[in-house]
Coordinates of C-alpha atoms in Angstrom, one line a residue:
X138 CA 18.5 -0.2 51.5
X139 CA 17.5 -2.1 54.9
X140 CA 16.4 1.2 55.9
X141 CA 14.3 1.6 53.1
X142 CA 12.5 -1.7 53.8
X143 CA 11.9 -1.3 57.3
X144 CA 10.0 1.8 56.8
X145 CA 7.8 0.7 53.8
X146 CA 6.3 -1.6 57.3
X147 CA 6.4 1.4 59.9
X148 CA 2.2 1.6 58.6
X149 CA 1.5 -1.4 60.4
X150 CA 3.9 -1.4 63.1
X151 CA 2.4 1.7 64.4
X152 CA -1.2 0.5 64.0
X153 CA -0.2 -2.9 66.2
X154 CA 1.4 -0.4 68.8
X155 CA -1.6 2.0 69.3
X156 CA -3.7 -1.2 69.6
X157 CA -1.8 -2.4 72.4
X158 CA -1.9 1.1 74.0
X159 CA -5.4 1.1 73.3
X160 CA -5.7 -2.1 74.7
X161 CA -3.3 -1.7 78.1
X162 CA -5.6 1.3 78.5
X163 CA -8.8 -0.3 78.7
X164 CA -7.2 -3.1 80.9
X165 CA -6.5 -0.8 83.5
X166 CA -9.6 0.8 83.6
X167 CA -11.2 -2.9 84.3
X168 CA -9.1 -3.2 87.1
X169 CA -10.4 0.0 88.7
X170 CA -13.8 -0.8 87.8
X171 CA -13.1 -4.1 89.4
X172 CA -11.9 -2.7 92.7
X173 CA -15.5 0.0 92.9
X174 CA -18.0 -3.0 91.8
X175 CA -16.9 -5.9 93.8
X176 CA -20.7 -5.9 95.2
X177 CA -21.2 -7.9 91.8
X178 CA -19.7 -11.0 91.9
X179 CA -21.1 -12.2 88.5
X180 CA -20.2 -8.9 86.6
X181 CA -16.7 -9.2 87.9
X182 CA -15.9 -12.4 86.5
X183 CA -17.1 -11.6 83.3
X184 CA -15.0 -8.2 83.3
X185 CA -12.0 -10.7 84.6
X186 CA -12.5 -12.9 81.9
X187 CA -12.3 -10.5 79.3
X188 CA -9.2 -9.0 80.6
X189 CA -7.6 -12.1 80.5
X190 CA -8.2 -12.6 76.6
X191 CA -7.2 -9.1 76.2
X192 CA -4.0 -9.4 77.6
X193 CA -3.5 -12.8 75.7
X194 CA -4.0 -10.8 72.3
X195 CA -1.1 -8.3 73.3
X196 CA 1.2 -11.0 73.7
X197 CA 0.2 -12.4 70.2
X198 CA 0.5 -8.7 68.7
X199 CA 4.1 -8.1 70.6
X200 CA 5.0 -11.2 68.7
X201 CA 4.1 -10.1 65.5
X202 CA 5.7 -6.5 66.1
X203 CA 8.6 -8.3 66.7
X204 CA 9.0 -10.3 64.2
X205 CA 8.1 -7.7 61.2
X206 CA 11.1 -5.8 62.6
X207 CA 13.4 -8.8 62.4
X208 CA 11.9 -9.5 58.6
X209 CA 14.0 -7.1 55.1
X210 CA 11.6 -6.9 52.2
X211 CA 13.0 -7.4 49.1
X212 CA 14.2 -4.0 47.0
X213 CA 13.6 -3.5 43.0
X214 CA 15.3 -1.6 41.2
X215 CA 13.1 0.9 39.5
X216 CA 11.5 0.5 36.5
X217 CA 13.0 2.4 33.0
X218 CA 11.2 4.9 31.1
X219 CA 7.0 5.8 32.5
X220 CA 6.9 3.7 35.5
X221 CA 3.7 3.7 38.1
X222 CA 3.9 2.4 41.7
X223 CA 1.8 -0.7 42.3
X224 CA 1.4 -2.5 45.8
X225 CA 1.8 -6.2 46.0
X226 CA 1.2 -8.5 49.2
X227 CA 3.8 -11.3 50.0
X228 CA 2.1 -13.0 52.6
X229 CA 3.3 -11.0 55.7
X230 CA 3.5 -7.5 54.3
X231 CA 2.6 -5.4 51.8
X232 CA 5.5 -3.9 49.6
X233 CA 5.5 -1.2 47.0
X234 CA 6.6 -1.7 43.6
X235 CA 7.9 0.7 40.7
X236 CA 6.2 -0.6 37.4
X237 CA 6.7 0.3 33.7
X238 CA 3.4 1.8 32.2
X239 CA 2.2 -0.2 29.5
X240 CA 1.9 1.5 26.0
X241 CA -1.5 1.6 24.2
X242 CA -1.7 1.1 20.7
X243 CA -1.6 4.6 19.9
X244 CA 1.5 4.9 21.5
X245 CA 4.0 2.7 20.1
X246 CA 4.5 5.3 17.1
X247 CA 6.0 8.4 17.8
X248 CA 4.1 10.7 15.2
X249 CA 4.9 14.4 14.2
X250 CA 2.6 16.7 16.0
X251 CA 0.3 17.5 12.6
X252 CA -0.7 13.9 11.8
X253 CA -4.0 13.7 14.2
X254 CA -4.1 9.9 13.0
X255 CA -2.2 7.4 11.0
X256 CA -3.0 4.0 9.5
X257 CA -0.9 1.4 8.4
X258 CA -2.4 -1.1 5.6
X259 CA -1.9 -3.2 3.0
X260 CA -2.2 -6.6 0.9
X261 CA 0.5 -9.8 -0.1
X262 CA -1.0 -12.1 -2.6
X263 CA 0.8 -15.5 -3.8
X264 CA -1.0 -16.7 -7.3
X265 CA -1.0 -19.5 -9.6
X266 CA -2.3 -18.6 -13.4
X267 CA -3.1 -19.8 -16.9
X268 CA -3.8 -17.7 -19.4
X269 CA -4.2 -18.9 -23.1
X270 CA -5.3 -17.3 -26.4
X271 CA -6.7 -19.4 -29.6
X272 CA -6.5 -18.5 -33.4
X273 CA -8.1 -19.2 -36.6
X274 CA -5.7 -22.1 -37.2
X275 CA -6.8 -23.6 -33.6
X276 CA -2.7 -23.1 -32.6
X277 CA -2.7 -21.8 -29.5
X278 CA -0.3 -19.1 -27.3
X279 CA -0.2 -20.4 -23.5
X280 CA 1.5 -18.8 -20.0
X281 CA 1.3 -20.7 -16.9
X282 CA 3.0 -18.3 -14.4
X283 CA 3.8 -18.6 -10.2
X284 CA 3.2 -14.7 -9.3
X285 CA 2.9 -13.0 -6.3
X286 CA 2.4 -9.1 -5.4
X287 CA 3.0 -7.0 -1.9
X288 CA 1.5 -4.1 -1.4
X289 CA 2.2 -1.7 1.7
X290 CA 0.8 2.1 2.6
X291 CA -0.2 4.6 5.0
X292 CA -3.0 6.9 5.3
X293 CA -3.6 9.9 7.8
X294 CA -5.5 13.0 8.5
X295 CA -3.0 15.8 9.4
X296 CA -4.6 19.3 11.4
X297 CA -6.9 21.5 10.2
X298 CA -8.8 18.9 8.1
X299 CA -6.0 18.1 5.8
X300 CA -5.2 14.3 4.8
X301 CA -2.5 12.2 2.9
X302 CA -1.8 9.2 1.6
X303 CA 1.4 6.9 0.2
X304 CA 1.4 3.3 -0.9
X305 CA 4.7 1.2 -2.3
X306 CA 3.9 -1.6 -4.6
X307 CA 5.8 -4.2 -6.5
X308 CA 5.7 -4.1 -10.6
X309 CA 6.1 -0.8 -13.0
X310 CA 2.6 -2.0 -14.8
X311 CA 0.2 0.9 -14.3
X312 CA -2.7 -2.5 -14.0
X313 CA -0.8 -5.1 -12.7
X314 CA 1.1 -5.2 -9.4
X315 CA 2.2 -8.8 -9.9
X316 CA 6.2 -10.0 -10.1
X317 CA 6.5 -13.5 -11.7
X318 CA 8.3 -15.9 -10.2
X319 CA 11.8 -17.0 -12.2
X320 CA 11.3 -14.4 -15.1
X321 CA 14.7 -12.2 -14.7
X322 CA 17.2 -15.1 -14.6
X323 CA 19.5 -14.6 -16.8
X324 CA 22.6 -11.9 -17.9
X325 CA 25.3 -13.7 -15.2
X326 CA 22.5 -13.0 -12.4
X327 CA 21.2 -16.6 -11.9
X328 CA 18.9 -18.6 -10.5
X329 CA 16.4 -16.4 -8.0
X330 CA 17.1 -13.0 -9.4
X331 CA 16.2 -9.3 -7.6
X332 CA 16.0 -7.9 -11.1
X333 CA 11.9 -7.7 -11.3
X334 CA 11.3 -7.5 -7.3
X335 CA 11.6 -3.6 -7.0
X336 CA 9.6 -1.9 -4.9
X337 CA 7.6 1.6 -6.7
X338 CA 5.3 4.0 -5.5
X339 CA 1.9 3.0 -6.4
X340 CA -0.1 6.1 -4.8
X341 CA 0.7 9.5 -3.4
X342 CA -1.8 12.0 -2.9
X343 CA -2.7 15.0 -0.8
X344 CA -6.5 15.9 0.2
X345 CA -8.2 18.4 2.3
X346 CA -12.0 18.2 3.7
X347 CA -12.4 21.2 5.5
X348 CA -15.5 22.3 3.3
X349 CA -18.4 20.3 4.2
X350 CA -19.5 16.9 2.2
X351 CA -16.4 17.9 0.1
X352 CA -13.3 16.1 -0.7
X353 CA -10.4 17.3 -2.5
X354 CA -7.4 15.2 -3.9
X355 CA -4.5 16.2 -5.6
X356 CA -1.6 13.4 -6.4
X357 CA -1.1 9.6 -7.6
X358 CA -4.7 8.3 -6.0
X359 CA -6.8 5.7 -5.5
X360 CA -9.6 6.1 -8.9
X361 CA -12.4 8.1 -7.2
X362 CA -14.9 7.1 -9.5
X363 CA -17.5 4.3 -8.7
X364 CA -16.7 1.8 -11.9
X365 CA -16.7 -1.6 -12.7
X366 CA -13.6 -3.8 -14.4
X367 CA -15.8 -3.5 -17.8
X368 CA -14.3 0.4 -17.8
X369 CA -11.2 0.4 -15.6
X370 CA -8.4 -1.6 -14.1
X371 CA -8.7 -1.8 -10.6
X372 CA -5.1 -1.8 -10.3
X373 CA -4.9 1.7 -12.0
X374 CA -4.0 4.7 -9.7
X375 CA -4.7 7.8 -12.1
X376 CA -2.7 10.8 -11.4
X377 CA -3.9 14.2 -11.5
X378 CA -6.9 16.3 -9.6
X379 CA -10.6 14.9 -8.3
X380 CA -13.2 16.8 -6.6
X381 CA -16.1 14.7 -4.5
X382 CA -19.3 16.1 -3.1
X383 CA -21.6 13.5 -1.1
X384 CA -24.9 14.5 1.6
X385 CA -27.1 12.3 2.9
X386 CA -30.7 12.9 3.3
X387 CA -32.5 10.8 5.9
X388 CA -36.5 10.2 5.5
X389 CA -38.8 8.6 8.2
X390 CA -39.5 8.6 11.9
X391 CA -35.7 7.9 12.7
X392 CA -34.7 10.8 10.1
X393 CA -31.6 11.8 12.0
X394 CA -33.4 13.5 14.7
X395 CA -30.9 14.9 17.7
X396 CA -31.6 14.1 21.5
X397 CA -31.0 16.2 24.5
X398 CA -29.5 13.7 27.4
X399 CA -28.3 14.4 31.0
X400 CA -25.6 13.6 33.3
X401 CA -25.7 11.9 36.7
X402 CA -25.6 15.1 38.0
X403 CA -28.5 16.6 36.1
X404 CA -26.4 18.9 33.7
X405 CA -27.3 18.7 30.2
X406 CA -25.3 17.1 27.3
X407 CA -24.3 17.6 24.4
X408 CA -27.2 16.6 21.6
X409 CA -26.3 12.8 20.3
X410 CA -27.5 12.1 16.2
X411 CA -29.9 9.4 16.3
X412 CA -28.9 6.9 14.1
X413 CA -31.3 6.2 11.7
X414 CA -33.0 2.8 11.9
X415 CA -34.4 0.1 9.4
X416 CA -37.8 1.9 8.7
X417 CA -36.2 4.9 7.2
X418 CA -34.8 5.8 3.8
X419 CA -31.5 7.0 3.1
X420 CA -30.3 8.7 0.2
X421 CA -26.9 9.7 -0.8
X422 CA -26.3 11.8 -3.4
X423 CA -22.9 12.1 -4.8
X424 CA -20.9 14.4 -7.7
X425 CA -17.2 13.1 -8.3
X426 CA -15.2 14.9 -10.7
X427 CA -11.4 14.2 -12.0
X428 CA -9.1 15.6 -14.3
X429 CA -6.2 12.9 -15.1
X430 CA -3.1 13.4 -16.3
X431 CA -3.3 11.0 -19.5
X432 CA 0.3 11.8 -21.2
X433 CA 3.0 14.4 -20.5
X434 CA 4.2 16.1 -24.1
X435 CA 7.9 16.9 -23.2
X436 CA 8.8 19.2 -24.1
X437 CA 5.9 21.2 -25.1
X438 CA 8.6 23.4 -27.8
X439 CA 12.1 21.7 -28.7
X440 CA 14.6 23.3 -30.6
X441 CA 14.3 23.5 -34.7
X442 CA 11.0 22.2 -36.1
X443 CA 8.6 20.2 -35.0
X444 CA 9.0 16.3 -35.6
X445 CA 5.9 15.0 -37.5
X446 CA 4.3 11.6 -38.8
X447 CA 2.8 10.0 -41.0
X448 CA 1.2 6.9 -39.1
X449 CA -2.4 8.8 -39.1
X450 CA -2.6 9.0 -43.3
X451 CA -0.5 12.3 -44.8
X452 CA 2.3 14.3 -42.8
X453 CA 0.9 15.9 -39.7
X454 CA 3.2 17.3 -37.0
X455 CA 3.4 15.3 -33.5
X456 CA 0.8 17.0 -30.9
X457 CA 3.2 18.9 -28.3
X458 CA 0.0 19.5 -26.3
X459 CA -0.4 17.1 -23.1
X460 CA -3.5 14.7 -22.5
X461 CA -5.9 14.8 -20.2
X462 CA -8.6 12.6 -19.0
X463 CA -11.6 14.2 -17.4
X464 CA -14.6 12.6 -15.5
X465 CA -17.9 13.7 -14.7
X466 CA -19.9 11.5 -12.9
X467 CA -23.4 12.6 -10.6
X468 CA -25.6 9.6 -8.9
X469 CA -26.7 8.2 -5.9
X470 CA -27.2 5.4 -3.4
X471 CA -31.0 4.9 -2.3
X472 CA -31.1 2.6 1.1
X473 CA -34.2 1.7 2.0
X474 CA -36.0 -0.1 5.1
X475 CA -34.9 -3.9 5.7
X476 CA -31.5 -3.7 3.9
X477 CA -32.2 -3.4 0.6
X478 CA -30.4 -0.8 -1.4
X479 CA -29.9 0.6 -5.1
X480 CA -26.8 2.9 -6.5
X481 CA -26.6 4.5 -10.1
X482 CA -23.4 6.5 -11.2
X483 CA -23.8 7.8 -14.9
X484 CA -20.5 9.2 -15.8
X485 CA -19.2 11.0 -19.1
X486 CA -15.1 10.5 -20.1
X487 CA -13.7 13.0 -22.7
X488 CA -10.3 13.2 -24.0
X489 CA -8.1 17.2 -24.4
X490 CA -5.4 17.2 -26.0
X491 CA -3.1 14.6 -27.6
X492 CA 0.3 14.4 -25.8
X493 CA 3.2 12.7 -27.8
X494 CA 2.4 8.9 -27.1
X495 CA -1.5 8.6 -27.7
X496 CA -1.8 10.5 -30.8
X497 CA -1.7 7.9 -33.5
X498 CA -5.3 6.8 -34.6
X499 CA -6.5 3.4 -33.3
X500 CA -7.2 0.7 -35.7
X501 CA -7.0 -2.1 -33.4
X502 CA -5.7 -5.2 -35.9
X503 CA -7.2 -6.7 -39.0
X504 CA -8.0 -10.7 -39.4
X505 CA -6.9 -10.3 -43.0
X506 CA -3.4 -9.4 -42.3
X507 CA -0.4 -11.7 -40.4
X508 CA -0.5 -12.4 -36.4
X509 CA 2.5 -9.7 -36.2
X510 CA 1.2 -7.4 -38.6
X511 CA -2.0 -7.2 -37.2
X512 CA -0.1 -6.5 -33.6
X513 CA 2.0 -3.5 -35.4
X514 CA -0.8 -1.3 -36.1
X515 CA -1.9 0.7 -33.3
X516 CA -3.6 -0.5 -30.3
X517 CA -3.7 2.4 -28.1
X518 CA -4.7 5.6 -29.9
X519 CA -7.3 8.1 -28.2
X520 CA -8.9 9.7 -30.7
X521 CA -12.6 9.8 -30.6
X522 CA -13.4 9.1 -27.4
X523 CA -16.7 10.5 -26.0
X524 CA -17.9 7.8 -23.4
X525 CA -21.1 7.3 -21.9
X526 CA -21.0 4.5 -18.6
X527 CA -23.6 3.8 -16.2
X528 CA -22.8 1.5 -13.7
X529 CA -25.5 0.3 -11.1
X530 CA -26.2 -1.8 -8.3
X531 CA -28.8 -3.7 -6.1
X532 CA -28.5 -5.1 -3.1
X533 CA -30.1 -7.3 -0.3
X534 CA -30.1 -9.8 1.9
X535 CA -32.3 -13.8 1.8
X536 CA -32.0 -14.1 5.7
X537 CA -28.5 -13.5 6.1
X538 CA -27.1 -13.9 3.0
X539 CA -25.9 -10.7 1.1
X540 CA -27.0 -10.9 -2.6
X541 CA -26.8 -8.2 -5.3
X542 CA -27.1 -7.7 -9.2
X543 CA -24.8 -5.3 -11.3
X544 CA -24.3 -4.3 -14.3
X545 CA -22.9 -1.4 -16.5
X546 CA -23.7 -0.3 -20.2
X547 CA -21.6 2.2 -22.0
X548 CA -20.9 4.1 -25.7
X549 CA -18.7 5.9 -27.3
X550 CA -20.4 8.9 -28.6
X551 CA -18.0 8.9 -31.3
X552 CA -17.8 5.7 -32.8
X553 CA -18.3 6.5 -36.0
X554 CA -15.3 8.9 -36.2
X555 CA -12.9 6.1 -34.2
X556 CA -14.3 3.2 -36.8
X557 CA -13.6 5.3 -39.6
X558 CA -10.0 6.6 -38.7
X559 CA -9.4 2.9 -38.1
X560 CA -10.2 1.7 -41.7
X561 CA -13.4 0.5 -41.0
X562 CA -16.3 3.4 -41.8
X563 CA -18.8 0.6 -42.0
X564 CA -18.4 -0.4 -37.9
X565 CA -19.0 2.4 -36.2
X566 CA -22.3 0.5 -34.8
X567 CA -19.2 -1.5 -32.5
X568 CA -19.6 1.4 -29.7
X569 CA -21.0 -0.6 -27.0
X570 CA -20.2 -2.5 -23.9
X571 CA -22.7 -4.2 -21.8
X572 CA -22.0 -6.4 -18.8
X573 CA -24.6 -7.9 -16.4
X574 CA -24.0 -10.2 -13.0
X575 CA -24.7 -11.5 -9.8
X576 CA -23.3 -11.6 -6.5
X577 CA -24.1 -14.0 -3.5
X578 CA -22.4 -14.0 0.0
X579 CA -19.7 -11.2 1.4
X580 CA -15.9 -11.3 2.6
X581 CA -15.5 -9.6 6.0
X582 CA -14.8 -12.1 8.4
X583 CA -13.3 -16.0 9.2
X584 CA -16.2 -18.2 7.4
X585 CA -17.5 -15.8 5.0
X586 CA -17.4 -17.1 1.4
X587 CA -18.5 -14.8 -2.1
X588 CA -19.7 -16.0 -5.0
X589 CA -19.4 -13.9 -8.5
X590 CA -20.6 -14.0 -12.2
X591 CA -21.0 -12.4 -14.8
X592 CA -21.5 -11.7 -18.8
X593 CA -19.6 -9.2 -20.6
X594 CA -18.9 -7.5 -24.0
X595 CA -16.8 -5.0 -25.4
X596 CA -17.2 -3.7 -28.5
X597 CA -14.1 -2.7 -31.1
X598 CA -14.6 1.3 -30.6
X599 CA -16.8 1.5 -27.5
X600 CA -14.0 2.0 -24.9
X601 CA -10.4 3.2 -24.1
X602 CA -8.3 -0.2 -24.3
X603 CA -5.3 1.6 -22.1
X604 CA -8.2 1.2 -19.3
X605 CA -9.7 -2.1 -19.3
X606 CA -9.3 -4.8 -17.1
X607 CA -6.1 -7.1 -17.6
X608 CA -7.9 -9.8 -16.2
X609 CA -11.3 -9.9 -18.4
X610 CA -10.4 -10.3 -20.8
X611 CA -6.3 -9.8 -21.1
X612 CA -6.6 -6.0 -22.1
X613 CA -8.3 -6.5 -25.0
X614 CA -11.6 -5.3 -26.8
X615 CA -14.2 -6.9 -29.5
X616 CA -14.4 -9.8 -27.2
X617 CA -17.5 -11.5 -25.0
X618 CA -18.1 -13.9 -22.6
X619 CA -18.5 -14.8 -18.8
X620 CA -16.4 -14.9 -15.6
X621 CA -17.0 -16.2 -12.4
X622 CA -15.0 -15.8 -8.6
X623 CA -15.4 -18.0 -5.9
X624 CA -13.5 -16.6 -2.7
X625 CA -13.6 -17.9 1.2
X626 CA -12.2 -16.4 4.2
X627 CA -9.9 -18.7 5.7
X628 CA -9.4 -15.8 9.1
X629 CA -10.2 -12.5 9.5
X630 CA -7.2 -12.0 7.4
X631 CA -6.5 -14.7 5.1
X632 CA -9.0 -15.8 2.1
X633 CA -8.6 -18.1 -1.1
X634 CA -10.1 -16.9 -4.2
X635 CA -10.5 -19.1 -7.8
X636 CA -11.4 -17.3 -10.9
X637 CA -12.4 -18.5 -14.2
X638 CA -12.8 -16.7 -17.5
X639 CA -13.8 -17.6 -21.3
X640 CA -14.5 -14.7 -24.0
X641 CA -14.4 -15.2 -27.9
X642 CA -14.5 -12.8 -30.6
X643 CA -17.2 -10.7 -30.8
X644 CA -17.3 -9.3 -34.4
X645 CA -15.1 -12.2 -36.7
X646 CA -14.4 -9.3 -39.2
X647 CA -12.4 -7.2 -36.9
X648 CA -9.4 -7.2 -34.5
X649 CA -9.1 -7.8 -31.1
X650 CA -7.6 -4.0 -29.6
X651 CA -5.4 -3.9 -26.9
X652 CA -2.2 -5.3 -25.3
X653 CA -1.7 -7.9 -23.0
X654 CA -0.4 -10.6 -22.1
X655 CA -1.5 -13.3 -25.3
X656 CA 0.9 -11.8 -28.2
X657 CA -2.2 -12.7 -30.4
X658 CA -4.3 -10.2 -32.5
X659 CA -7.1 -11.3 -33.3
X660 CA -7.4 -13.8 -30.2
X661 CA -10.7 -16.0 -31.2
X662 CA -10.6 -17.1 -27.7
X663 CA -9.4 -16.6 -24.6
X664 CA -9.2 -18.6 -21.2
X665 CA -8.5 -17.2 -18.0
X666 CA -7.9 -19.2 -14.6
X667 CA -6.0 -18.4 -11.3
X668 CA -6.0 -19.7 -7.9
X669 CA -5.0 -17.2 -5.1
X670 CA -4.1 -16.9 -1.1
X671 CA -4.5 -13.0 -0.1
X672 CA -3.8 -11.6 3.1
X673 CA -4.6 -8.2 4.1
X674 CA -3.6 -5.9 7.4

């Protein structure tokens, strides 16, 4: 090892040897200049003079030779795993170094050679709620509940244009991913139960984009459909097949155009796409398509005959075909110059089939009867459902300050048909749902706040109540009213968010559809409020 160290110094021994060579050299040729030029006294001297200072650095360099041979550098071992050499200088010497190689971000996972890229996201969210429901007889039904919800995924494009996704999520509930604190105590488990706390996959899907402006999906996926909570749940993952198409069409003097650029050394490049700028108009144009898996009718022939029912009116045998949901929805996005935009998604939803759980008719409740036997009659039927929804959008921005209106309007198509196999032929004018709101401000980063509100209605037979929001208004129809978020970012990371929310009846001779939470039916009124701290990654 003391062999190793002297020779990481024989670089500057040798350069302080051939100096003094150099340097005895040149003194000798003085001295024989010296002796042929004595005629010039004042020339000498200087020459003399020189020598001397020359000989004095020699002795100051033998030194220093001398004592770099007396002097051990210090050995490390090397480094483990990708290591680089690295040169450090201690003051007399300079001494090579085996380093480890520091990972980038990309390398710390070891992926499969297919996945070309992989992300890793998700959400945790701890809440506070109250929820309550009124009656005729002002009594009221309550549920303050401590809640939180975790959910965790990854995303990634495999080769040859080929992508996936998976997500794991606490909570069964196909709209709600929230697990209540203390509600499985209980059954010898005590205090602080697992029994709720599973963990269930929320989203599995496989998609491929090797056609252009087209994606394909295929699995448990995140809704591709541009709605609003008025129609679905955002919580709801639908499973089955969707088909998107978007292109963009850029108009104006920035209109996409492609640039020729060169190299330092004069070779062309590649063309670069101009981005387009703020005095051009861009239009997308979408076309997203879905057929849904609504209910599985297993099995499709059993043994014997065919079980039937009688909960529609008469003996009819139970459907043994399946369900399916299927979207069409066509729009687009208009952006125009200085950041103002408008989108529009009209979208049709119709029903095939009946499986084995959706089939009875919906009635929805009836004021006239008891609170429980206005919950047993059915609240989740299908039948006659031929929706019309248009969602839409605009957006800008007062100096800085994001702002948009929304709003959606839908109707069932057949109303009259669902109103009518509910009891009530006279109602079939309860088709529609408006909403209409306002947005100020935007979350993206450590200050941002957003503020939200907004009116809403939902009529009796305007809308699928296995869809609708469990927040506004507690998964129920034939209910109106308003509800407002205010949210702030407390990191890039980290925001607070408060809702409120008050609906009442809508049409006092009907029900209120829908399950939920408030074991009421007909709820009069209904108040909503929760306090939450999200984080996201």
């Amino acid at each position: 090892m003391q062999d190793w160290a002297r020779q990481s110094n024989i670089p500057a021994m040798r350069w302080k040897r051939v100096t003094l060579f150099v340097t005895t050299i040149f003194a000798v040729a003085l001295s024989s200049l010296h002796a042929e030029t004595a005629s010039d006294p004042d020339r000498l001297a200087k020459l003399e003079q020189a020598v001397a200072q020359l000989q004095e650095r020699n002795t100051v360099l033998e030194k220093e030779v001398s004592a770099l041979k007396k002097h051990a550098s210090t050995v490390v071992e090397p480094a483990e795993g990708p290591a680089k050499t690295k040169r450090f200088y201690d003051g007399k010497t300079y001494v090579e170094k085996e380093v480890p190689v520091e990972k980038a971000a990309a390398d710390k996972w070891k992926l499969s050679a297919p996945i070309t890229e992989l992300e890793l996201f998700g959400d945790a969210r701890i809440r506070y709620e109250t929820r309550k429901g009124e009656i005729l007889s002002d009594d009221t039904f309550q549920r303050n509940r401590e809640r939180y919800r975790l959910r965790l995924g990854l995303r990634g494009i495999l080769a040859d244009d080929w992508l996936f996704g998976v997500r794991l999520e606490t909570n069964t509930n196909a709209r709600s991913t929230n697990v209540t604190f203390g509600d499985d105590n209980g059954g010898g488990s005590g205090p602080f139960a697992k029994n709720n706390d599973g963990i269930f996959v929320g989203q599995a899907y496989l998609g491929y984009k090797g056609f252009k402006d087209i994606t394909l999906t295929g699995g448990k996926m995140q809704n591709p459909l541009i709605t609003t909570v008025m129609v679905w749940d955002p919580d709801i993952s639908p499973e089955g097949l969707a088909e998107q198409w978007k292109h963009t069409f850029v108009f104006g003097n920035a209109a996409a155009s492609k640039t020729s650029s060169f190299s330092k050394d004069g070779l062309a490049l590649p063309p670069e796409k101009k981005k387009p700028d703020n005095s051009s108009l861009r239009i997308d144009v979408f076309v997203n398509l879905a057929q849904f898996v609504y209910d599985d009718a297993n099995p499709e022939n059993s043994l014997g005959r065919r079980a039937t029912t009688t909960a529609n009116g008469g003996n009819q045998l139970i459907p043994n075909s399946d369900a399916f949901l299927l979207a069409w929805q066509a729009g687009a996005k208009f952006t125009f110059p200085k950041t103002l935009y408008a989108q529009i998604a009209p979208t049709f939803y119709n029903y095939t089939g009946n499986g084995d759980t959706f089939n009875v008719h919906f009635q929805g409740g009836d004021p006239k009867l008891s609170n429980a036997a206005s919950l047993a009659q059915n609240q989740t039927g299908i039948n006659s459902l031929l929706v019309f929804d248009m969602p839409g959008e605009i957006g800008w921005k007062l100096g800085d300050l994001p702002m948009r209106l929304f709003a959606d309007f839908a109707v069932n198509l057949d109303g009259d048909d669902r109103a009518a196999a509910a009891g009530h032929p006279n109602k079939g004018d309860q088709r529609y749902a408006y909403q209409i709101g306002a947005g100020i401000g935007q979350l993206k980063k450590k200050g941002d706040w957003q503020l939200n509100i907004f009116w809403q209605r939902q009529d009796q037979y305007a809308l699928d109540p296995n869809l609708v929001d469990t927040e506004f208004w507690d998964s129920k129809v034939n209910l109106r009213g308003v509800g407002v978020t205010l949210a702030y970012m407390l990191s890039d990371a980290v925001w607070i968010q408060l809702l409120y929310g008050y609906a009442e009846r809508a049409d006092d001779s009907l029900g209120t559809g829908g399950f939920g939470d408030i074991a009421i039916n007909p709820v009069e009124n209904f108040q909503l409020f929760q306090a939450d701290l999200n984080l996201k990654f």
